[in-house]
PDB file of C-alpha atoms and ligand atoms in Angstrom:
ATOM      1  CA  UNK A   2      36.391 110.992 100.583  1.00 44.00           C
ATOM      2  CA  UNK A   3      39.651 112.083 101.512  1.00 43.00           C
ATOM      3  CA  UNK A   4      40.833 115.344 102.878  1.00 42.00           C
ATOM      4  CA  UNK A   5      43.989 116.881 102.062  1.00 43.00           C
ATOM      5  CA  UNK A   6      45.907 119.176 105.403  1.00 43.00           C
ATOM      6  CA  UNK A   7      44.331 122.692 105.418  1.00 42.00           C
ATOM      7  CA  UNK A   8      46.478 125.260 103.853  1.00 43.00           C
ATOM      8  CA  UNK A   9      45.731 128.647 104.928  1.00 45.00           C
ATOM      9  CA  UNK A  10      43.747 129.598 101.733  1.00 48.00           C
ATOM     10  CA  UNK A  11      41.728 126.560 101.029  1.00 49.00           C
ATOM     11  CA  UNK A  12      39.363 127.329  98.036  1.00 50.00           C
ATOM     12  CA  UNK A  13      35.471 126.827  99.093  1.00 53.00           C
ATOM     13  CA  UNK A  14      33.625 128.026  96.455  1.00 45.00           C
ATOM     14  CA  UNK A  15      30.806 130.359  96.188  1.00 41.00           C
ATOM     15  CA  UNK A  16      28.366 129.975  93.401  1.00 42.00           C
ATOM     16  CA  UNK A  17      28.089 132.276  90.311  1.00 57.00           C
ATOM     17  CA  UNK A  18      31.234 132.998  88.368  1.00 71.00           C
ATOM     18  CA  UNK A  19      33.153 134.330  91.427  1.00 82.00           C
ATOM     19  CA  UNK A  20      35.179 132.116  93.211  1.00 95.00           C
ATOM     20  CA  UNK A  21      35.866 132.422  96.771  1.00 97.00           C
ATOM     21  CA  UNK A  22      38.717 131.376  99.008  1.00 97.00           C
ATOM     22  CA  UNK A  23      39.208 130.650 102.730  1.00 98.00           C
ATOM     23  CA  UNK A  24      41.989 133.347 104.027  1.00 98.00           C
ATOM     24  CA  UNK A  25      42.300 131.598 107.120  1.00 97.00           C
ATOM     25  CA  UNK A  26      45.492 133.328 108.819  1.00 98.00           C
ATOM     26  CA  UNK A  27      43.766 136.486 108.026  1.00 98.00           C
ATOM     27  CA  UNK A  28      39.644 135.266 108.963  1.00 98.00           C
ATOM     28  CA  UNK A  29      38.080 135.927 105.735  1.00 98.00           C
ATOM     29  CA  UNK A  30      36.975 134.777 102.890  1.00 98.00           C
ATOM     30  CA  UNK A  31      37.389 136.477  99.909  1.00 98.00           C
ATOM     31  CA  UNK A  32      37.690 136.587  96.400  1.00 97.00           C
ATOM     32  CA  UNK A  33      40.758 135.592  94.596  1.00 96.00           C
ATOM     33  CA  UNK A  34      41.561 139.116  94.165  1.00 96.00           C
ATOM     34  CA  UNK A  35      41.280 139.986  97.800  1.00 97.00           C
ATOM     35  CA  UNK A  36      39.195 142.965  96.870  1.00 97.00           C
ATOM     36  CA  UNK A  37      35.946 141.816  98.139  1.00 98.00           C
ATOM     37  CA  UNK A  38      35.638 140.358 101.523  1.00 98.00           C
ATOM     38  CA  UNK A  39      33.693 138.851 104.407  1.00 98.00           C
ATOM     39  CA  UNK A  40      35.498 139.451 107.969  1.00 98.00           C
ATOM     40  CA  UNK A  41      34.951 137.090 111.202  1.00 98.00           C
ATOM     41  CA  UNK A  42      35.893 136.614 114.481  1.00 98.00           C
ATOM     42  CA  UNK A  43      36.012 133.300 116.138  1.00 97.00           C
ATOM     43  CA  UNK A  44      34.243 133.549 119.860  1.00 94.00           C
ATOM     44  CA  UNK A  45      33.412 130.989 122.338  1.00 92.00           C
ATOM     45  CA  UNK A  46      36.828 128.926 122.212  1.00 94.00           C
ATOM     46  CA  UNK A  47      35.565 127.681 118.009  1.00 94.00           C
ATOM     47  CA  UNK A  48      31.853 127.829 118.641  1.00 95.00           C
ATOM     48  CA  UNK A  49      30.843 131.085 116.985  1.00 96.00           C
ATOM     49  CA  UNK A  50      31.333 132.848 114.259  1.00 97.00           C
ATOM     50  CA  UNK A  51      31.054 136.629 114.696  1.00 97.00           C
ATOM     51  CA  UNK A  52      30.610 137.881 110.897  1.00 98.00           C
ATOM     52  CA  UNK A  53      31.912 141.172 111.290  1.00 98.00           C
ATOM     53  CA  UNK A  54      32.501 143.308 107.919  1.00 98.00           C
ATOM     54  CA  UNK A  55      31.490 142.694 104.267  1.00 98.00           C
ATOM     55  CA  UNK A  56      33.154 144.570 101.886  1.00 98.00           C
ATOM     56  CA  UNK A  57      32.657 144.699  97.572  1.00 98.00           C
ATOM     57  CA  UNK A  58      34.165 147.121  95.484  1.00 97.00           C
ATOM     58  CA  UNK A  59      31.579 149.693  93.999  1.00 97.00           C
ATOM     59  CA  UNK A  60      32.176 148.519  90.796  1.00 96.00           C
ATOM     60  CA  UNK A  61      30.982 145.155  91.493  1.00 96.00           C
ATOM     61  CA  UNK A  62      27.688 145.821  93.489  1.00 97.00           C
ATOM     62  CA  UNK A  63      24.442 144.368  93.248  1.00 95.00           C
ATOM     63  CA  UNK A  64      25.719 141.349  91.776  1.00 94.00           C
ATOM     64  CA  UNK A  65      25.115 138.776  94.487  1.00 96.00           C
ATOM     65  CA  UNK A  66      28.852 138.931  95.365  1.00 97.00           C
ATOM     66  CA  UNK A  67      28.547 139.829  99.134  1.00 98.00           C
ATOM     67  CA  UNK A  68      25.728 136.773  99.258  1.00 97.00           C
ATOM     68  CA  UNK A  69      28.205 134.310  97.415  1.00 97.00           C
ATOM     69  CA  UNK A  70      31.038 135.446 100.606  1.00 98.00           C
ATOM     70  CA  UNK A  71      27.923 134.874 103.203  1.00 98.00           C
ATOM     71  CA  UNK A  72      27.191 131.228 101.860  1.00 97.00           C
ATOM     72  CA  UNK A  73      30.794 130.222 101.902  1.00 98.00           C
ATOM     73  CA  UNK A  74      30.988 131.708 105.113  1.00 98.00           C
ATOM     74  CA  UNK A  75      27.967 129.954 106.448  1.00 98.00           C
ATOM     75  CA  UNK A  76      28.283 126.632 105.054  1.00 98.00           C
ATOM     76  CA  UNK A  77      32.098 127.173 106.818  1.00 98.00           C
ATOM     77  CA  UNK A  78      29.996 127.650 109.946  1.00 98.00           C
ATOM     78  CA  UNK A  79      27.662 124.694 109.522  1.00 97.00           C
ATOM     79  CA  UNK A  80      30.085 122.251 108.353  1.00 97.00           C
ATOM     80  CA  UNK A  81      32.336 123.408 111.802  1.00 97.00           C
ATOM     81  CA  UNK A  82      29.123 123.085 113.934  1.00 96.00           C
ATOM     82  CA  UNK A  83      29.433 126.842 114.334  1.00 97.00           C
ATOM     83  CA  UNK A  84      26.634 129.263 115.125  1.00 97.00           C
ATOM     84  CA  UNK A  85      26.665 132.121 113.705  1.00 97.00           C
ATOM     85  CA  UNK A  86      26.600 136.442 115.164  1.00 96.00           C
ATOM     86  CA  UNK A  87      25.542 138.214 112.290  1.00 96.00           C
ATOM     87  CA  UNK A  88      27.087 141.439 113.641  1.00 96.00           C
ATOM     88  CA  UNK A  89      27.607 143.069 110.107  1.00 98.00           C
ATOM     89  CA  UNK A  90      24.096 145.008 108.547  1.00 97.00           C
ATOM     90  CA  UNK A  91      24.426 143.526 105.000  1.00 98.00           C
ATOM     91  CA  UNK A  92      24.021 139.749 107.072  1.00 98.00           C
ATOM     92  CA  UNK A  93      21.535 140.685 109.744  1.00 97.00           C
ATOM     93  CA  UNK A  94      19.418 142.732 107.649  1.00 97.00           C
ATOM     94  CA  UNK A  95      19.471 141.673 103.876  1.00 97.00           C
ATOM     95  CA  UNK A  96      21.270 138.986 103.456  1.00 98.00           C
ATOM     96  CA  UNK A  97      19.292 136.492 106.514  1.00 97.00           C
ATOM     97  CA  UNK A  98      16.051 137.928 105.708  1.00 97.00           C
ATOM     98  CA  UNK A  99      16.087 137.286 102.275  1.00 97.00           C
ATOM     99  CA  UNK A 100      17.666 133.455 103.017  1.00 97.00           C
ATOM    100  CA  UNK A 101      15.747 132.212 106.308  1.00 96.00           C
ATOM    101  CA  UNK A 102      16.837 128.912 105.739  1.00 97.00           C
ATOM    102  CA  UNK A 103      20.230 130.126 107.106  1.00 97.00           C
ATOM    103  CA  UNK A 104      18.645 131.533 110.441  1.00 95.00           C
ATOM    104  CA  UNK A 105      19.025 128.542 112.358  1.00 94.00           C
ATOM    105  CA  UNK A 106      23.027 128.971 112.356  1.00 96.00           C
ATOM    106  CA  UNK A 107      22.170 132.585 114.188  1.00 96.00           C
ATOM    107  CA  UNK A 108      23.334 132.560 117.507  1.00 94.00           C
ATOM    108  CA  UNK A 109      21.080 133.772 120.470  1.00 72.00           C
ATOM    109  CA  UNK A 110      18.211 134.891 118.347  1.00 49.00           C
ATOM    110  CA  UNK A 111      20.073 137.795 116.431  1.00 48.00           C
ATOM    111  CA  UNK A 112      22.406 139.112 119.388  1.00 55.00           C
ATOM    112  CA  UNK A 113      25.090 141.318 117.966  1.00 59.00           C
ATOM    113  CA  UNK A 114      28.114 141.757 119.317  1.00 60.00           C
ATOM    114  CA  UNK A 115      29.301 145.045 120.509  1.00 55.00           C
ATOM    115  CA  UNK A 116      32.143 145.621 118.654  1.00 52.00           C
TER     116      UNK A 116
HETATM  117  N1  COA B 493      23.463 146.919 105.110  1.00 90.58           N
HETATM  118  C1  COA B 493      22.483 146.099 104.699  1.00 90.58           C
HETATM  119  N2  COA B 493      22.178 145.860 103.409  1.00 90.58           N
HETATM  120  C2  COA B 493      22.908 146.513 102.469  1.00 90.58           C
HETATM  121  C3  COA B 493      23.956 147.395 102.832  1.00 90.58           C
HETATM  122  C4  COA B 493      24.230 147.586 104.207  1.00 90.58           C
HETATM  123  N3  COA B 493      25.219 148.392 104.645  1.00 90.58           N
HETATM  124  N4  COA B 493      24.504 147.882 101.693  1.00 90.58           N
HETATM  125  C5  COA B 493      23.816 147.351 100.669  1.00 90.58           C
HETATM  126  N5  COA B 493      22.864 146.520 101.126  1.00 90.58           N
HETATM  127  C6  COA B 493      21.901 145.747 100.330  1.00 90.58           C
HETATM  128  C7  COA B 493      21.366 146.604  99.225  1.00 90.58           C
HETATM  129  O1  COA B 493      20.176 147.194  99.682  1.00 90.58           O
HETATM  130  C8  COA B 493      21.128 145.635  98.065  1.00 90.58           C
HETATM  131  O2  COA B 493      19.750 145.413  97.957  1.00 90.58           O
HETATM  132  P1  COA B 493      19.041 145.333  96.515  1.00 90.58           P
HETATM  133  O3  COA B 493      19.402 143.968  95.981  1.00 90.58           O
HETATM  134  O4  COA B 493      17.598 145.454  96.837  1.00 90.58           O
HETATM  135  O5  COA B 493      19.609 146.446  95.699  1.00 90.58           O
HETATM  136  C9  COA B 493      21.815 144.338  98.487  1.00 90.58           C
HETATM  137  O6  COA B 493      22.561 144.655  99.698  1.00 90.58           O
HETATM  138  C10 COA B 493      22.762 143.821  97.417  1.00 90.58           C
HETATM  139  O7  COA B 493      23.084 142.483  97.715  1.00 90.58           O
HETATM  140  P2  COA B 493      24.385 141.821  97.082  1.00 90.58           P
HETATM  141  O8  COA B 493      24.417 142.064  95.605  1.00 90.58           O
HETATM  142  O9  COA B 493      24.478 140.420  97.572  1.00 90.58           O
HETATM  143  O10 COA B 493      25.520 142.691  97.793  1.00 90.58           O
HETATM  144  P3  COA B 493      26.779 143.440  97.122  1.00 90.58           P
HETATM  145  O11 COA B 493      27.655 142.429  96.452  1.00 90.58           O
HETATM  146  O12 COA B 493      26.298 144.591  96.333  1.00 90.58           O
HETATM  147  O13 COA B 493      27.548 143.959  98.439  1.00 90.58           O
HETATM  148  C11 COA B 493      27.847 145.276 100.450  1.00 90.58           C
HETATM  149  C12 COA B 493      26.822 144.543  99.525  1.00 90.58           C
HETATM  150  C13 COA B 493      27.085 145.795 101.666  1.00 90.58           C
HETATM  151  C14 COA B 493      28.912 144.286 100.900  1.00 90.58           C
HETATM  152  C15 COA B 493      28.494 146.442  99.626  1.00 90.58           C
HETATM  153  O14 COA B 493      27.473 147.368  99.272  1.00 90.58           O
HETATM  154  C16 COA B 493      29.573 147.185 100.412  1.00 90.58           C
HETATM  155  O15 COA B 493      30.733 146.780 100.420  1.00 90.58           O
HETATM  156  N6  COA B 493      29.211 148.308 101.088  1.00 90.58           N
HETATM  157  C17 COA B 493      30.160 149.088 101.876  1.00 90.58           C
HETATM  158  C18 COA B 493      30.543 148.344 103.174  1.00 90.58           C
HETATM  159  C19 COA B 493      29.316 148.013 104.025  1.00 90.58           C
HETATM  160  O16 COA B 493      28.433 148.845 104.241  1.00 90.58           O
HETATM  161  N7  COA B 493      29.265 146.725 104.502  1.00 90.58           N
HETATM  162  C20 COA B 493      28.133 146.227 105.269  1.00 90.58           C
HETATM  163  C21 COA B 493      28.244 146.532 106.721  1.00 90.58           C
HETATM  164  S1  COA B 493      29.609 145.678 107.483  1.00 90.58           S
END
């Protein structure tokens, strides 16, 4: 299949209704609205992916959101043969346990980073 040239928000999708874009320029992905957010930080010159921050609005938690940003943001990270520092709570400690498939991506066995 073809691939178009990157823009800096490239649409990715998400699952359920909420659809989630690729803010490049700013490392997130995010909802169209910008309101709620995943937050990375590439490390080792492409190779990692340091998930840093997930952010929903109150209004719209419980919903799956944040775990719609992580599988855009992991199947980012796969697809770029990235591994994966899961340095924000939500990721280490809901969102991997409750999806082991995705603990394969995780970098050196769970290390955070120590921002
Ligand atoms: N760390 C780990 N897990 C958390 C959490 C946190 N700080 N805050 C909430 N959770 C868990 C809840 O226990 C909830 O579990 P439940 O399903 O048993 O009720 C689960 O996340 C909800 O999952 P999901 O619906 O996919 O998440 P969400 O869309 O409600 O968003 C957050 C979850 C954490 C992104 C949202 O609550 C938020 O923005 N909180 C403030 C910022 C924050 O603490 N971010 C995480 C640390 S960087």
């Amino acid at each position: 299949m073809a691939t178009s040239p990157s823009p800096s928000s490239t649409a990715v999708g998400g699952g359920g209704n909420a659809k989630i874009v690729w803010n490049e320029s700013q490392n997130r992905f995010e909802t169209e609205d910008k309101k709620a957010f995943l937050e990375y930080e590439v490390r080792n010159g492409g190779k990692v992916m340091d998930i840093l921050h997930t952010f929903v609005p109150s209004s719209k938690r419980g919903q799956g959101l944040a775990s719609h940003l992580c599988i855009s943001a992991l199947n980012h990270a796969k697809a770029h043969s990235m591994s994966v520092i899961p340095t924000c709570s939500y990721v280490s400690d809901t969102f991997l346990p409750r999806n082991p498939s995705w603990n394969s991506l995780v970098y050196a066995e769970d290390l955070k980073s120590s921002i």
